[in-house]
Tab-separated table of C-alpha atoms in Angstrom:
chain	number	residue	atom	x	y	z
A	1	GLN	CA	0.000	0.000	0.000
A	2	VAL	CA	1.110	3.578	-0.615
A	3	GLN	CA	0.057	6.848	0.979
A	4	LEU	CA	0.005	10.028	-1.091
A	5	VAL	CA	0.076	13.666	-0.017
A	6	GLU	CA	-0.295	16.499	-2.526
A	7	SER	CA	0.974	20.046	-2.074
A	8	GLY	CA	1.542	23.174	-4.108
A	9	GLY	CA	-1.982	24.194	-4.978
A	10	GLY	CA	-3.244	27.728	-4.609
A	11	LEU	CA	-4.621	30.803	-6.314
A	12	VAL	CA	-2.907	32.082	-9.440
A	13	GLN	CA	-3.776	34.515	-12.201
A	14	ALA	CA	-4.430	33.300	-15.711
A	15	GLY	CA	-1.163	32.853	-17.570
A	16	GLY	CA	0.697	32.032	-14.395
A	17	SER	CA	2.367	28.845	-13.206
A	18	LEU	CA	2.152	26.403	-10.334
A	19	ARG	CA	4.080	23.286	-9.457
A	20	LEU	CA	2.264	20.490	-7.680
A	21	SER	CA	4.108	17.851	-5.709
A	22	CYS	CA	2.956	14.470	-4.492
A	23	ALA	CA	4.971	12.740	-1.796
A	24	ALA	CA	4.527	8.998	-1.450
A	25	SER	CA	5.198	6.765	1.498
A	26	GLY	CA	4.759	3.085	2.031
A	27	ARG	CA	5.724	0.361	-0.400
A	28	ALA	CA	8.286	0.898	-3.164
A	29	PHE	CA	7.297	4.032	-5.011
A	30	SER	CA	9.227	3.025	-8.112
A	31	ASN	CA	6.887	0.062	-8.602
A	32	TYR	CA	3.925	2.319	-9.330
A	33	ASN	CA	2.727	4.202	-12.329
A	34	MET	CA	1.633	7.650	-11.195
A	35	GLY	CA	-1.015	10.051	-12.376
A	36	TRP	CA	-2.457	13.481	-11.791
A	37	PHE	CA	-6.192	13.899	-12.059
A	38	ARG	CA	-8.554	16.796	-11.513
A	39	GLN	CA	-12.165	17.324	-10.693
A	40	ALA	CA	-14.042	20.572	-11.179
A	41	PRO	CA	-17.390	21.259	-9.481
A	42	GLY	CA	-20.175	19.339	-11.169
A	43	LYS	CA	-17.792	17.438	-13.409
A	44	GLU	CA	-16.319	13.961	-13.412
A	45	ARG	CA	-12.773	13.322	-12.356
A	46	GLU	CA	-10.488	13.310	-15.370
A	47	ILE	CA	-6.920	12.407	-16.096
A	48	VAL	CA	-4.496	15.292	-16.520
A	49	ALA	CA	-1.187	13.490	-16.915
A	50	ALA	CA	0.391	10.137	-16.136
A	51	ILE	CA	3.865	8.665	-16.018
A	52	ILE	CA	4.992	5.064	-15.923
A	53	TRP	CA	7.126	3.669	-13.117
A	54	SER	CA	10.427	4.296	-14.937
A	55	GLY	CA	9.511	7.774	-16.115
A	56	VAL	CA	10.173	6.858	-19.729
A	57	ASN	CA	6.597	7.191	-20.962
A	58	THR	CA	4.131	9.954	-20.232
A	59	HIS	CA	0.570	10.738	-21.206
A	60	TYR	CA	-1.304	14.046	-21.246
A	61	ALA	CA	-4.867	15.102	-21.695
A	62	ASP	CA	-5.283	17.088	-24.900
A	63	SER	CA	-6.382	20.113	-22.891
A	64	VAL	CA	-3.016	20.405	-21.127
A	65	LYS	CA	-0.547	19.264	-23.794
A	66	GLY	CA	2.240	21.769	-24.232
A	67	ARG	CA	1.400	23.519	-20.952
A	68	PHE	CA	1.773	20.871	-18.244
A	69	THR	CA	4.686	18.544	-17.554
A	70	ILE	CA	4.649	15.477	-15.320
A	71	SER	CA	7.864	14.146	-13.853
A	72	ARG	CA	8.983	11.896	-11.045
A	73	ASP	CA	11.961	11.448	-8.794
A	74	ASN	CA	12.012	7.850	-7.570
A	75	ALA	CA	14.861	8.614	-5.169
A	76	LYS	CA	12.645	11.186	-3.432
A	77	ASN	CA	9.389	9.196	-3.763
A	78	THR	CA	7.817	12.228	-5.385
A	79	VAL	CA	5.886	13.013	-8.553
A	80	TYR	CA	5.481	16.538	-9.861
A	81	LEU	CA	3.130	18.424	-12.122
A	82	GLN	CA	4.504	21.649	-13.565
A	83	MET	CA	1.611	23.751	-14.815
A	84	ASN	CA	2.328	26.720	-17.057
A	85	SER	CA	0.083	29.129	-18.965
A	86	LEU	CA	-2.765	28.356	-16.627
A	87	LYS	CA	-6.306	29.070	-17.739
A	88	SER	CA	-9.497	29.588	-15.773
A	89	GLU	CA	-10.720	26.209	-17.016
A	90	ASP	CA	-7.827	24.545	-15.175
A	91	THR	CA	-9.535	25.423	-11.884
A	92	ALA	CA	-10.217	22.180	-10.026
A	93	VAL	CA	-9.143	19.957	-7.181
A	94	TYR	CA	-6.042	18.095	-8.322
A	95	PHE	CA	-5.429	14.555	-7.125
A	96	CYS	CA	-2.342	12.413	-7.213
A	97	ALA	CA	-2.832	8.676	-7.653
A	98	ALA	CA	-0.789	5.479	-7.868
A	99	SER	CA	-1.402	2.450	-10.044
A	100	ALA	CA	-0.039	-0.995	-9.311
A	101	GLY	CA	-0.813	-2.228	-12.818
A	102	GLY	CA	-2.976	-1.876	-15.878
A	103	LEU	CA	-3.042	0.889	-18.453
A	104	TYR	CA	-1.299	3.856	-16.874
A	105	TYR	CA	-3.465	6.409	-18.721
A	106	TYR	CA	-6.722	4.789	-17.590
A	107	ILE	CA	-8.328	6.131	-14.423
A	108	ARG	CA	-9.622	2.728	-13.350
A	109	SER	CA	-6.060	1.444	-13.135
A	110	TYR	CA	-5.427	3.683	-10.127
A	111	ASN	CA	-5.696	2.096	-6.703
A	112	TYR	CA	-4.422	4.739	-4.291
A	113	TRP	CA	-5.406	8.383	-4.078
A	114	GLY	CA	-4.292	11.474	-2.239
A	115	GLN	CA	-6.674	13.904	-0.592
A	116	GLY	CA	-6.368	16.511	-3.327
A	117	THR	CA	-5.162	20.089	-3.555
A	118	GLN	CA	-7.179	23.039	-4.826
A	119	VAL	CA	-5.969	24.987	-7.838
A	120	THR	CA	-7.836	28.181	-8.631
A	121	VAL	CA	-7.017	30.255	-11.694
A	122	SER	CA	-8.462	33.740	-11.767
A	123	SER	CA	-9.159	35.400	-15.087
């Protein structure tokens, strides 16, 4: 089992940047594929970005391609989401999640979830 704690959310103006971090504890972090998801009020949770256990492959939602970057540091048990050129539509609660197997870009593959961090982009 793995425990996940997100940080780095906050209020930012449109066009600005934020960097989210997700610290993992528990069983070997490097065994897990990791993902960032978000959920806006009244909407379903959706994938934002995902990265496989080795960091070699990544996946992005079309809405964030070219603006967001996911990365991981297995030595620090941490996954990051660098968010640039933020838009008002990026406002949501952002969740970090870990997957022990399955398709790493598929939300149902994710077994463990953090509590979420709020990102608010003002226009």
